[in-house]
Amino acid sequence: EQTCELRLTGDQLLAAAESLVRQRRFDEAAPLIQGLAAAPQYRIQHLFLTGFVAIENGRYDDAIAAFRAILE
């Protein structure tokens, strides 16, 4: 299996993840959304996108957990 390493700023990572989510390319967006978790300043965006994708995939309990975590 081939791998690729890509270096993005937090803003670039967020923009790419949001673009893929808008295009409903959730599987491709998943690693980018997870990557946002590594940057504390993108905590809310990470949790929101995680929750949004969970709703779109019918994983309502996961979505609720992500949205509640935003409020903590």
JSON list of C-alpha atoms in Angstrom, two decimals:
[
{"chain": "A", "resi": 1, "resn": "GLU", "atom": "CA", "xyz": [0.00, 0.00, 0.00]},
{"chain": "A", "resi": 2, "resn": "GLN", "atom": "CA", "xyz": [1.32, 3.42, -0.90]},
{"chain": "A", "resi": 3, "resn": "THR", "atom": "CA", "xyz": [1.14, 6.33, 1.48]},
{"chain": "A", "resi": 4, "resn": "CYS", "atom": "CA", "xyz": [1.36, 10.04, 0.99]},
{"chain": "A", "resi": 5, "resn": "GLU", "atom": "CA", "xyz": [2.36, 12.75, 3.42]},
{"chain": "A", "resi": 6, "resn": "LEU", "atom": "CA", "xyz": [0.85, 16.18, 3.06]},
{"chain": "A", "resi": 7, "resn": "ARG", "atom": "CA", "xyz": [1.58, 19.24, 5.18]},
{"chain": "A", "resi": 8, "resn": "LEU", "atom": "CA", "xyz": [-1.21, 21.76, 5.61]},
{"chain": "A", "resi": 9, "resn": "THR", "atom": "CA", "xyz": [-1.79, 24.68, 7.90]},
{"chain": "A", "resi": 10, "resn": "GLY", "atom": "CA", "xyz": [-4.76, 24.39, 10.23]},
{"chain": "A", "resi": 11, "resn": "ASP", "atom": "CA", "xyz": [-6.73, 26.79, 8.05]},
{"chain": "A", "resi": 12, "resn": "GLN", "atom": "CA", "xyz": [-5.94, 24.76, 4.92]},
{"chain": "A", "resi": 13, "resn": "LEU", "atom": "CA", "xyz": [-6.91, 21.53, 6.66]},
{"chain": "A", "resi": 14, "resn": "LEU", "atom": "CA", "xyz": [-10.20, 23.03, 7.83]},
{"chain": "A", "resi": 15, "resn": "ALA", "atom": "CA", "xyz": [-10.98, 24.41, 4.37]},
{"chain": "A", "resi": 16, "resn": "ALA", "atom": "CA", "xyz": [-10.27, 21.06, 2.73]},
{"chain": "A", "resi": 17, "resn": "ALA", "atom": "CA", "xyz": [-12.39, 19.17, 5.26]},
{"chain": "A", "resi": 18, "resn": "GLU", "atom": "CA", "xyz": [-15.28, 21.61, 4.88]},
{"chain": "A", "resi": 19, "resn": "SER", "atom": "CA", "xyz": [-15.09, 21.38, 1.09]},
{"chain": "A", "resi": 20, "resn": "LEU", "atom": "CA", "xyz": [-15.26, 17.59, 1.14]},
{"chain": "A", "resi": 21, "resn": "VAL", "atom": "CA", "xyz": [-18.17, 17.66, 3.61]},
{"chain": "A", "resi": 22, "resn": "ARG", "atom": "CA", "xyz": [-20.08, 20.14, 1.40]},
{"chain": "A", "resi": 23, "resn": "GLN", "atom": "CA", "xyz": [-19.54, 17.72, -1.49]},
{"chain": "A", "resi": 24, "resn": "ARG", "atom": "CA", "xyz": [-20.84, 14.89, 0.75]},
{"chain": "A", "resi": 25, "resn": "ARG", "atom": "CA", "xyz": [-17.51, 13.06, 0.37]},
{"chain": "A", "resi": 26, "resn": "PHE", "atom": "CA", "xyz": [-17.59, 11.99, 4.01]},
{"chain": "A", "resi": 27, "resn": "ASP", "atom": "CA", "xyz": [-15.15, 9.07, 3.77]},
{"chain": "A", "resi": 28, "resn": "GLU", "atom": "CA", "xyz": [-12.52, 11.32, 2.24]},
{"chain": "A", "resi": 29, "resn": "ALA", "atom": "CA", "xyz": [-13.21, 14.07, 4.76]},
{"chain": "A", "resi": 30, "resn": "ALA", "atom": "CA", "xyz": [-12.90, 11.76, 7.78]},
{"chain": "A", "resi": 31, "resn": "PRO", "atom": "CA", "xyz": [-9.09, 11.76, 8.09]},
{"chain": "A", "resi": 32, "resn": "LEU", "atom": "CA", "xyz": [-8.98, 15.53, 7.62]},
{"chain": "A", "resi": 33, "resn": "ILE", "atom": "CA", "xyz": [-11.64, 16.06, 10.27]},
{"chain": "A", "resi": 34, "resn": "GLN", "atom": "CA", "xyz": [-9.73, 13.75, 12.60]},
{"chain": "A", "resi": 35, "resn": "GLY", "atom": "CA", "xyz": [-6.57, 15.74, 11.88]},
{"chain": "A", "resi": 36, "resn": "LEU", "atom": "CA", "xyz": [-8.28, 18.85, 13.23]},
{"chain": "A", "resi": 37, "resn": "ALA", "atom": "CA", "xyz": [-8.40, 17.15, 16.62]},
{"chain": "A", "resi": 38, "resn": "ALA", "atom": "CA", "xyz": [-4.63, 17.61, 16.88]},
{"chain": "A", "resi": 39, "resn": "ALA", "atom": "CA", "xyz": [-4.98, 21.40, 16.85]},
{"chain": "A", "resi": 40, "resn": "PRO", "atom": "CA", "xyz": [-6.71, 22.72, 20.00]},
{"chain": "A", "resi": 41, "resn": "GLN", "atom": "CA", "xyz": [-7.68, 25.98, 18.28]},
{"chain": "A", "resi": 42, "resn": "TYR", "atom": "CA", "xyz": [-9.90, 23.97, 15.90]},
{"chain": "A", "resi": 43, "resn": "ARG", "atom": "CA", "xyz": [-11.67, 21.99, 18.64]},
{"chain": "A", "resi": 44, "resn": "ILE", "atom": "CA", "xyz": [-15.13, 23.41, 17.91]},
{"chain": "A", "resi": 45, "resn": "GLN", "atom": "CA", "xyz": [-14.79, 22.98, 14.15]},
{"chain": "A", "resi": 46, "resn": "HIS", "atom": "CA", "xyz": [-13.57, 19.40, 14.64]},
{"chain": "A", "resi": 47, "resn": "LEU", "atom": "CA", "xyz": [-16.51, 18.54, 16.88]},
{"chain": "A", "resi": 48, "resn": "PHE", "atom": "CA", "xyz": [-19.05, 20.28, 14.64]},
{"chain": "A", "resi": 49, "resn": "LEU", "atom": "CA", "xyz": [-17.87, 18.51, 11.49]},
{"chain": "A", "resi": 50, "resn": "THR", "atom": "CA", "xyz": [-17.70, 15.21, 13.38]},
{"chain": "A", "resi": 51, "resn": "GLY", "atom": "CA", "xyz": [-21.29, 15.69, 14.54]},
{"chain": "A", "resi": 52, "resn": "PHE", "atom": "CA", "xyz": [-22.51, 16.81, 11.14]},
{"chain": "A", "resi": 53, "resn": "VAL", "atom": "CA", "xyz": [-21.02, 13.81, 9.36]},
{"chain": "A", "resi": 54, "resn": "ALA", "atom": "CA", "xyz": [-22.41, 11.51, 12.05]},
{"chain": "A", "resi": 55, "resn": "ILE", "atom": "CA", "xyz": [-25.93, 12.88, 11.47]},
{"chain": "A", "resi": 56, "resn": "GLU", "atom": "CA", "xyz": [-25.60, 12.49, 7.71]},
{"chain": "A", "resi": 57, "resn": "ASN", "atom": "CA", "xyz": [-24.53, 8.87, 8.23]},
{"chain": "A", "resi": 58, "resn": "GLY", "atom": "CA", "xyz": [-27.37, 8.12, 10.66]},
{"chain": "A", "resi": 59, "resn": "ARG", "atom": "CA", "xyz": [-25.12, 7.85, 13.72]},
{"chain": "A", "resi": 60, "resn": "TYR", "atom": "CA", "xyz": [-27.26, 10.04, 15.94]},
{"chain": "A", "resi": 61, "resn": "ASP", "atom": "CA", "xyz": [-25.72, 9.07, 19.28]},
{"chain": "A", "resi": 62, "resn": "ASP", "atom": "CA", "xyz": [-22.26, 9.99, 17.97]},
{"chain": "A", "resi": 63, "resn": "ALA", "atom": "CA", "xyz": [-23.62, 13.28, 16.67]},
{"chain": "A", "resi": 64, "resn": "ILE", "atom": "CA", "xyz": [-25.22, 14.13, 20.00]},
{"chain": "A", "resi": 65, "resn": "ALA", "atom": "CA", "xyz": [-21.96, 13.35, 21.81]},
{"chain": "A", "resi": 66, "resn": "ALA", "atom": "CA", "xyz": [-19.97, 15.59, 19.46]},
{"chain": "A", "resi": 67, "resn": "PHE", "atom": "CA", "xyz": [-22.41, 18.49, 19.74]},
{"chain": "A", "resi": 68, "resn": "ARG", "atom": "CA", "xyz": [-22.59, 18.20, 23.52]},
{"chain": "A", "resi": 69, "resn": "ALA", "atom": "CA", "xyz": [-18.79, 18.22, 23.71]},
{"chain": "A", "resi": 70, "resn": "ILE", "atom": "CA", "xyz": [-18.83, 21.63, 22.03]},
{"chain": "A", "resi": 71, "resn": "LEU", "atom": "CA", "xyz": [-20.70, 22.99, 25.04]},
{"chain": "A", "resi": 72, "resn": "GLU", "atom": "CA", "xyz": [-18.21, 21.61, 27.57]}
]
